[in-house]
Amino acid sequence: MRAALRHPAAWWALLFTGLLPFFCLVGLTLQDQLGANPTEYLTRATGDWTLRSLCVVLAVTPLRVLSGWPEWLRFRRMLGLITYFYAVLHLACYAWFDMGLDLADILADIPKRTFILVGFAAWLLLTAMALTSFNRAIRWLGAARWRALHRSVYAVAVLAVLHFWWMRAGKNNFAEVLVYAAVLALLLAWRIWRRWRQAAQPG
């Protein structure tokens, strides 16, 4: 398994897997198979895949620690960029389908609706991380500032769940939201527990 993770083809295989939902959405769109409300389908699907990708990104470190295989880390940057890709698509669906790409209307709408405001805040944080995801950014920012910036992924996780929660509040349908919230809470709780355990060790 470790040898497979080190193989160059593993990176490409995971990239293709991560983009497969996008290819499926393109195929469904071209075949007019998005159902009675294509706008809602695409907006919801891109949002769902953003959350799923975020869960996968946050699972990389636990996988590395629990398995003892540092090879998992070679996929983290690519998985983070896939998450950002779906977040951009999700924002584009809102800006295009809901707001007609009218920038003035978009800027006026963002602070009016809480779920859009927190979703946009999450997108801004993801944008900052995506723009600084390359090695040269570490030298520009310094390792400490770079790590601090990229720890904002935890804030993104909280904001993403809140975005989904408030969006579903109108329909009073929280079952799916609770699944994502539970997974992300578990991944964040593991990190808190690990830091507490490291701090409690002598020396």
PDB file of C-alpha atoms in Angstrom:
ATOM      1  CA  MET A   1       0.000   0.000   0.000  1.00  0.00           C
ATOM      2  CA  ARG A   2       2.791   2.435   0.867  1.00  0.00           C
ATOM      3  CA  ALA A   3       4.525   1.653  -2.406  1.00  0.00           C
ATOM      4  CA  ALA A   4       1.278   2.379  -4.247  1.00  0.00           C
ATOM      5  CA  LEU A   5       0.972   5.744  -2.489  1.00  0.00           C
ATOM      6  CA  ARG A   6       4.515   6.637  -3.528  1.00  0.00           C
ATOM      7  CA  HIS A   7       3.905   5.737  -7.187  1.00  0.00           C
ATOM      8  CA  PRO A   8       3.560   8.801  -9.471  1.00  0.00           C
ATOM      9  CA  ALA A   9       0.358   7.343 -10.920  1.00  0.00           C
ATOM     10  CA  ALA A  10      -1.318   7.551  -7.479  1.00  0.00           C
ATOM     11  CA  TRP A  11      -1.315  11.362  -7.632  1.00  0.00           C
ATOM     12  CA  TRP A  12      -2.949  11.382 -11.047  1.00  0.00           C
ATOM     13  CA  ALA A  13      -5.436   8.681 -10.064  1.00  0.00           C
ATOM     14  CA  LEU A  14      -6.532  10.684  -7.032  1.00  0.00           C
ATOM     15  CA  LEU A  15      -6.761  13.878  -9.105  1.00  0.00           C
ATOM     16  CA  PHE A  16      -9.016  12.140 -11.633  1.00  0.00           C
ATOM     17  CA  THR A  17     -11.139  10.714  -8.815  1.00  0.00           C
ATOM     18  CA  GLY A  18     -11.493  14.151  -7.257  1.00  0.00           C
ATOM     19  CA  LEU A  19     -12.583  15.692 -10.551  1.00  0.00           C
ATOM     20  CA  LEU A  20     -14.901  12.824 -11.510  1.00  0.00           C
ATOM     21  CA  PRO A  21     -17.985  14.483  -9.928  1.00  0.00           C
ATOM     22  CA  PHE A  22     -17.300  17.571 -12.063  1.00  0.00           C
ATOM     23  CA  PHE A  23     -17.100  15.476 -15.219  1.00  0.00           C
ATOM     24  CA  CYS A  24     -20.367  13.785 -14.232  1.00  0.00           C
ATOM     25  CA  LEU A  25     -22.069  17.155 -13.725  1.00  0.00           C
ATOM     26  CA  VAL A  26     -20.837  18.319 -17.134  1.00  0.00           C
ATOM     27  CA  GLY A  27     -22.163  15.114 -18.702  1.00  0.00           C
ATOM     28  CA  LEU A  28     -25.552  15.453 -17.007  1.00  0.00           C
ATOM     29  CA  THR A  29     -25.756  19.080 -18.122  1.00  0.00           C
ATOM     30  CA  LEU A  30     -24.960  18.236 -21.749  1.00  0.00           C
ATOM     31  CA  GLN A  31     -27.562  15.444 -21.693  1.00  0.00           C
ATOM     32  CA  ASP A  32     -30.171  17.661 -20.018  1.00  0.00           C
ATOM     33  CA  GLN A  33     -30.420  15.205 -17.119  1.00  0.00           C
ATOM     34  CA  LEU A  34     -30.391  17.635 -14.187  1.00  0.00           C
ATOM     35  CA  GLY A  35     -34.044  17.233 -13.325  1.00  0.00           C
ATOM     36  CA  ALA A  36     -36.847  19.760 -13.116  1.00  0.00           C
ATOM     37  CA  ASN A  37     -34.659  22.437 -11.488  1.00  0.00           C
ATOM     38  CA  PRO A  38     -31.160  22.356 -13.036  1.00  0.00           C
ATOM     39  CA  THR A  39     -30.102  25.520 -11.204  1.00  0.00           C
ATOM     40  CA  GLU A  40     -30.840  24.065  -7.782  1.00  0.00           C
ATOM     41  CA  TYR A  41     -29.270  20.728  -8.752  1.00  0.00           C
ATOM     42  CA  LEU A  42     -25.952  22.285  -9.812  1.00  0.00           C
ATOM     43  CA  THR A  43     -25.808  24.692  -6.870  1.00  0.00           C
ATOM     44  CA  ARG A  44     -26.507  21.942  -4.367  1.00  0.00           C
ATOM     45  CA  ALA A  45     -24.185  19.413  -6.020  1.00  0.00           C
ATOM     46  CA  THR A  46     -21.204  21.787  -6.105  1.00  0.00           C
ATOM     47  CA  GLY A  47     -21.844  22.739  -2.477  1.00  0.00           C
ATOM     48  CA  ASP A  48     -22.045  19.094  -1.456  1.00  0.00           C
ATOM     49  CA  TRP A  49     -18.792  18.262  -3.200  1.00  0.00           C
ATOM     50  CA  THR A  50     -17.083  21.229  -1.571  1.00  0.00           C
ATOM     51  CA  LEU A  51     -18.037  19.884   1.852  1.00  0.00           C
ATOM     52  CA  ARG A  52     -17.075  16.316   0.965  1.00  0.00           C
ATOM     53  CA  SER A  53     -13.702  17.441  -0.364  1.00  0.00           C
ATOM     54  CA  LEU A  54     -13.138  19.492   2.778  1.00  0.00           C
ATOM     55  CA  CYS A  55     -13.773  16.412   4.905  1.00  0.00           C
ATOM     56  CA  VAL A  56     -11.224  14.463   2.833  1.00  0.00           C
ATOM     57  CA  VAL A  57      -8.602  17.211   3.221  1.00  0.00           C
ATOM     58  CA  LEU A  58      -9.045  17.273   6.992  1.00  0.00           C
ATOM     59  CA  ALA A  59      -8.764  13.480   7.091  1.00  0.00           C
ATOM     60  CA  VAL A  60      -5.249  13.486   5.595  1.00  0.00           C
ATOM     61  CA  THR A  61      -3.407  14.326   8.821  1.00  0.00           C
ATOM     62  CA  PRO A  62      -5.282  11.731  10.939  1.00  0.00           C
ATOM     63  CA  LEU A  63      -4.555   9.143   8.239  1.00  0.00           C
ATOM     64  CA  ARG A  64      -0.885  10.059   8.279  1.00  0.00           C
ATOM     65  CA  VAL A  65      -0.612   9.943  12.075  1.00  0.00           C
ATOM     66  CA  LEU A  66      -2.688   6.812  12.652  1.00  0.00           C
ATOM     67  CA  SER A  67      -1.097   4.838   9.820  1.00  0.00           C
ATOM     68  CA  GLY A  68       2.415   6.186  10.331  1.00  0.00           C
ATOM     69  CA  TRP A  69       2.658   6.716   6.577  1.00  0.00           C
ATOM     70  CA  PRO A  70       3.936  10.195   5.621  1.00  0.00           C
ATOM     71  CA  GLU A  71       3.091   9.392   1.990  1.00  0.00           C
ATOM     72  CA  TRP A  72      -0.447  10.659   2.583  1.00  0.00           C
ATOM     73  CA  LEU A  73       0.888  14.210   2.868  1.00  0.00           C
ATOM     74  CA  ARG A  74       1.889  14.362  -0.813  1.00  0.00           C
ATOM     75  CA  PHE A  75      -1.801  14.522  -1.716  1.00  0.00           C
ATOM     76  CA  ARG A  76      -2.888  17.241   0.710  1.00  0.00           C
ATOM     77  CA  ARG A  77      -2.150  20.278  -1.476  1.00  0.00           C
ATOM     78  CA  MET A  78      -3.896  18.764  -4.487  1.00  0.00           C
ATOM     79  CA  LEU A  79      -6.933  17.800  -2.390  1.00  0.00           C
ATOM     80  CA  GLY A  80      -7.089  21.322  -1.000  1.00  0.00           C
ATOM     81  CA  LEU A  81      -7.093  22.788  -4.498  1.00  0.00           C
ATOM     82  CA  ILE A  82      -9.860  20.380  -5.530  1.00  0.00           C
ATOM     83  CA  THR A  83     -11.883  21.641  -2.567  1.00  0.00           C
ATOM     84  CA  TYR A  84     -11.307  25.206  -3.725  1.00  0.00           C
ATOM     85  CA  PHE A  85     -12.288  24.258  -7.281  1.00  0.00           C
ATOM     86  CA  TYR A  86     -15.699  23.030  -6.113  1.00  0.00           C
ATOM     87  CA  ALA A  87     -16.081  26.086  -3.877  1.00  0.00           C
ATOM     88  CA  VAL A  88     -15.477  28.341  -6.900  1.00  0.00           C
ATOM     89  CA  LEU A  89     -18.052  26.378  -8.899  1.00  0.00           C
ATOM     90  CA  HIS A  90     -20.529  26.714  -6.022  1.00  0.00           C
ATOM     91  CA  LEU A  91     -20.007  30.476  -5.857  1.00  0.00           C
ATOM     92  CA  ALA A  92     -20.255  30.698  -9.655  1.00  0.00           C
ATOM     93  CA  CYS A  93     -23.627  28.929  -9.585  1.00  0.00           C
ATOM     94  CA  TYR A  94     -24.926  31.504  -7.102  1.00  0.00           C
ATOM     95  CA  ALA A  95     -23.436  34.463  -8.983  1.00  0.00           C
ATOM     96  CA  TRP A  96     -24.663  33.286 -12.383  1.00  0.00           C
ATOM     97  CA  PHE A  97     -27.962  31.530 -11.787  1.00  0.00           C
ATOM     98  CA  ASP A  98     -29.276  33.511  -8.806  1.00  0.00           C
ATOM     99  CA  MET A  99     -27.776  36.939  -9.455  1.00  0.00           C
ATOM    100  CA  GLY A 100     -27.246  37.015 -13.220  1.00  0.00           C
ATOM    101  CA  LEU A 101     -23.560  37.937 -12.773  1.00  0.00           C
ATOM    102  CA  ASP A 102     -24.595  41.422 -11.654  1.00  0.00           C
ATOM    103  CA  LEU A 103     -21.705  42.445  -9.384  1.00  0.00           C
ATOM    104  CA  ALA A 104     -23.608  45.299  -7.740  1.00  0.00           C
ATOM    105  CA  ASP A 105     -26.511  42.996  -6.863  1.00  0.00           C
ATOM    106  CA  ILE A 106     -24.139  40.333  -5.577  1.00  0.00           C
ATOM    107  CA  LEU A 107     -22.285  42.763  -3.299  1.00  0.00           C
ATOM    108  CA  ALA A 108     -25.595  44.081  -1.980  1.00  0.00           C
ATOM    109  CA  ASP A 109     -27.006  40.578  -1.444  1.00  0.00           C
ATOM    110  CA  ILE A 110     -24.081  39.066   0.469  1.00  0.00           C
ATOM    111  CA  PRO A 111     -24.609  40.980   3.758  1.00  0.00           C
ATOM    112  CA  LYS A 112     -28.393  40.643   3.559  1.00  0.00           C
ATOM    113  CA  ARG A 113     -28.554  36.875   3.919  1.00  0.00           C
ATOM    114  CA  THR A 114     -26.606  35.253   6.746  1.00  0.00           C
ATOM    115  CA  PHE A 115     -26.013  31.922   5.029  1.00  0.00           C
ATOM    116  CA  ILE A 116     -24.542  33.678   1.984  1.00  0.00           C
ATOM    117  CA  LEU A 117     -22.379  35.921   4.185  1.00  0.00           C
ATOM    118  CA  VAL A 118     -20.775  33.005   6.058  1.00  0.00           C
ATOM    119  CA  GLY A 119     -20.416  31.027   2.838  1.00  0.00           C
ATOM    120  CA  PHE A 120     -18.647  33.949   1.186  1.00  0.00           C
ATOM    121  CA  ALA A 121     -16.375  34.338   4.224  1.00  0.00           C
ATOM    122  CA  ALA A 122     -15.433  30.657   3.926  1.00  0.00           C
ATOM    123  CA  TRP A 123     -14.715  31.158   0.222  1.00  0.00           C
ATOM    124  CA  LEU A 124     -12.440  34.138   0.948  1.00  0.00           C
ATOM    125  CA  LEU A 125     -10.419  32.060   3.418  1.00  0.00           C
ATOM    126  CA  LEU A 126     -10.166  29.215   0.910  1.00  0.00           C
ATOM    127  CA  THR A 127      -9.009  31.712  -1.710  1.00  0.00           C
ATOM    128  CA  ALA A 128      -6.243  32.951   0.578  1.00  0.00           C
ATOM    129  CA  MET A 129      -5.094  29.379   1.168  1.00  0.00           C
ATOM    130  CA  ALA A 130      -5.269  28.470  -2.518  1.00  0.00           C
ATOM    131  CA  LEU A 131      -3.218  31.522  -3.515  1.00  0.00           C
ATOM    132  CA  THR A 132      -0.531  30.594  -0.968  1.00  0.00           C
ATOM    133  CA  SER A 133      -0.535  26.845  -1.549  1.00  0.00           C
ATOM    134  CA  PHE A 134       2.759  26.828  -3.484  1.00  0.00           C
ATOM    135  CA  ASN A 135       6.216  26.478  -1.917  1.00  0.00           C
ATOM    136  CA  ARG A 136       7.367  29.998  -2.770  1.00  0.00           C
ATOM    137  CA  ALA A 137       4.533  31.422  -0.659  1.00  0.00           C
ATOM    138  CA  ILE A 138       6.062  29.794   2.416  1.00  0.00           C
ATOM    139  CA  ARG A 139       9.270  31.745   1.817  1.00  0.00           C
ATOM    140  CA  TRP A 140       7.372  34.983   1.178  1.00  0.00           C
ATOM    141  CA  LEU A 141       5.170  34.727   4.249  1.00  0.00           C
ATOM    142  CA  GLY A 142       7.520  32.890   6.550  1.00  0.00           C
ATOM    143  CA  ALA A 143       6.742  29.427   7.860  1.00  0.00           C
ATOM    144  CA  ALA A 144       4.963  30.605  11.020  1.00  0.00           C
ATOM    145  CA  ARG A 145       2.616  33.024   9.220  1.00  0.00           C
ATOM    146  CA  TRP A 146       1.995  30.487   6.463  1.00  0.00           C
ATOM    147  CA  ARG A 147       0.997  27.808   8.980  1.00  0.00           C
ATOM    148  CA  ALA A 148      -1.245  30.271  10.823  1.00  0.00           C
ATOM    149  CA  LEU A 149      -3.004  31.180   7.569  1.00  0.00           C
ATOM    150  CA  HIS A 150      -3.548  27.571   6.562  1.00  0.00           C
ATOM    151  CA  ARG A 151      -4.927  26.683   9.984  1.00  0.00           C
ATOM    152  CA  SER A 152      -7.899  28.817   8.972  1.00  0.00           C
ATOM    153  CA  VAL A 153      -9.140  25.661   7.243  1.00  0.00           C
ATOM    154  CA  TYR A 154     -10.705  24.869  10.630  1.00  0.00           C
ATOM    155  CA  ALA A 155     -12.648  28.143  10.488  1.00  0.00           C
ATOM    156  CA  VAL A 156     -13.665  27.239   6.943  1.00  0.00           C
ATOM    157  CA  ALA A 157     -15.080  23.947   8.200  1.00  0.00           C
ATOM    158  CA  VAL A 158     -17.195  25.715  10.831  1.00  0.00           C
ATOM    159  CA  LEU A 159     -18.378  28.382   8.386  1.00  0.00           C
ATOM    160  CA  ALA A 160     -19.227  25.777   5.736  1.00  0.00           C
ATOM    161  CA  VAL A 161     -21.434  23.846   8.158  1.00  0.00           C
ATOM    162  CA  LEU A 162     -23.132  27.070   9.300  1.00  0.00           C
ATOM    163  CA  HIS A 163     -23.694  28.030   5.661  1.00  0.00           C
ATOM    164  CA  PHE A 164     -25.368  24.692   4.994  1.00  0.00           C
ATOM    165  CA  TRP A 165     -27.344  24.831   8.264  1.00  0.00           C
ATOM    166  CA  TRP A 166     -28.828  28.256   7.646  1.00  0.00           C
ATOM    167  CA  MET A 167     -29.551  27.398   4.030  1.00  0.00           C
ATOM    168  CA  ARG A 168     -31.585  24.384   5.159  1.00  0.00           C
ATOM    169  CA  ALA A 169     -33.296  26.259   7.995  1.00  0.00           C
ATOM    170  CA  GLY A 170     -36.057  27.476   5.685  1.00  0.00           C
ATOM    171  CA  LYS A 171     -36.979  23.900   4.817  1.00  0.00           C
ATOM    172  CA  ASN A 172     -36.398  22.638   8.369  1.00  0.00           C
ATOM    173  CA  ASN A 173     -34.344  19.772   6.936  1.00  0.00           C
ATOM    174  CA  PHE A 174     -31.134  19.266   8.894  1.00  0.00           C
ATOM    175  CA  ALA A 175     -30.459  15.532   8.514  1.00  0.00           C
ATOM    176  CA  GLU A 176     -27.749  15.893   5.872  1.00  0.00           C
ATOM    177  CA  VAL A 177     -26.252  18.917   7.609  1.00  0.00           C
ATOM    178  CA  LEU A 178     -25.842  16.929  10.811  1.00  0.00           C
ATOM    179  CA  VAL A 179     -23.900  14.214   8.973  1.00  0.00           C
ATOM    180  CA  TYR A 180     -21.354  16.723   7.666  1.00  0.00           C
ATOM    181  CA  ALA A 181     -21.253  18.480  11.040  1.00  0.00           C
ATOM    182  CA  ALA A 182     -20.563  15.182  12.825  1.00  0.00           C
ATOM    183  CA  VAL A 183     -17.752  14.202  10.443  1.00  0.00           C
ATOM    184  CA  LEU A 184     -16.064  17.613  10.623  1.00  0.00           C
ATOM    185  CA  ALA A 185     -16.539  17.802  14.402  1.00  0.00           C
ATOM    186  CA  LEU A 186     -14.868  14.398  14.769  1.00  0.00           C
ATOM    187  CA  LEU A 187     -11.914  15.465  12.610  1.00  0.00           C
ATOM    188  CA  LEU A 188     -11.488  18.722  14.537  1.00  0.00           C
ATOM    189  CA  ALA A 189     -11.938  17.009  17.916  1.00  0.00           C
ATOM    190  CA  TRP A 190      -9.179  14.554  17.017  1.00  0.00           C
ATOM    191  CA  ARG A 191      -6.816  17.472  16.399  1.00  0.00           C
ATOM    192  CA  ILE A 192      -7.727  19.114  19.715  1.00  0.00           C
ATOM    193  CA  TRP A 193      -7.216  15.829  21.554  1.00  0.00           C
ATOM    194  CA  ARG A 194      -3.840  15.271  19.860  1.00  0.00           C
ATOM    195  CA  ARG A 195      -2.613  18.759  20.763  1.00  0.00           C
ATOM    196  CA  TRP A 196      -3.789  18.341  24.350  1.00  0.00           C
ATOM    197  CA  ARG A 197      -2.007  14.991  24.568  1.00  0.00           C
ATOM    198  CA  GLN A 198       1.208  16.460  23.153  1.00  0.00           C
ATOM    199  CA  ALA A 199       1.055  19.388  25.585  1.00  0.00           C
ATOM    200  CA  ALA A 200       0.488  17.034  28.505  1.00  0.00           C
ATOM    201  CA  GLN A 201       3.585  14.960  27.753  1.00  0.00           C
ATOM    202  CA  PRO A 202       6.580  15.803  29.957  1.00  0.00           C
ATOM    203  CA  GLY A 203       9.521  17.577  28.354  1.00  0.00           C
TER     204      GLY A 203
END
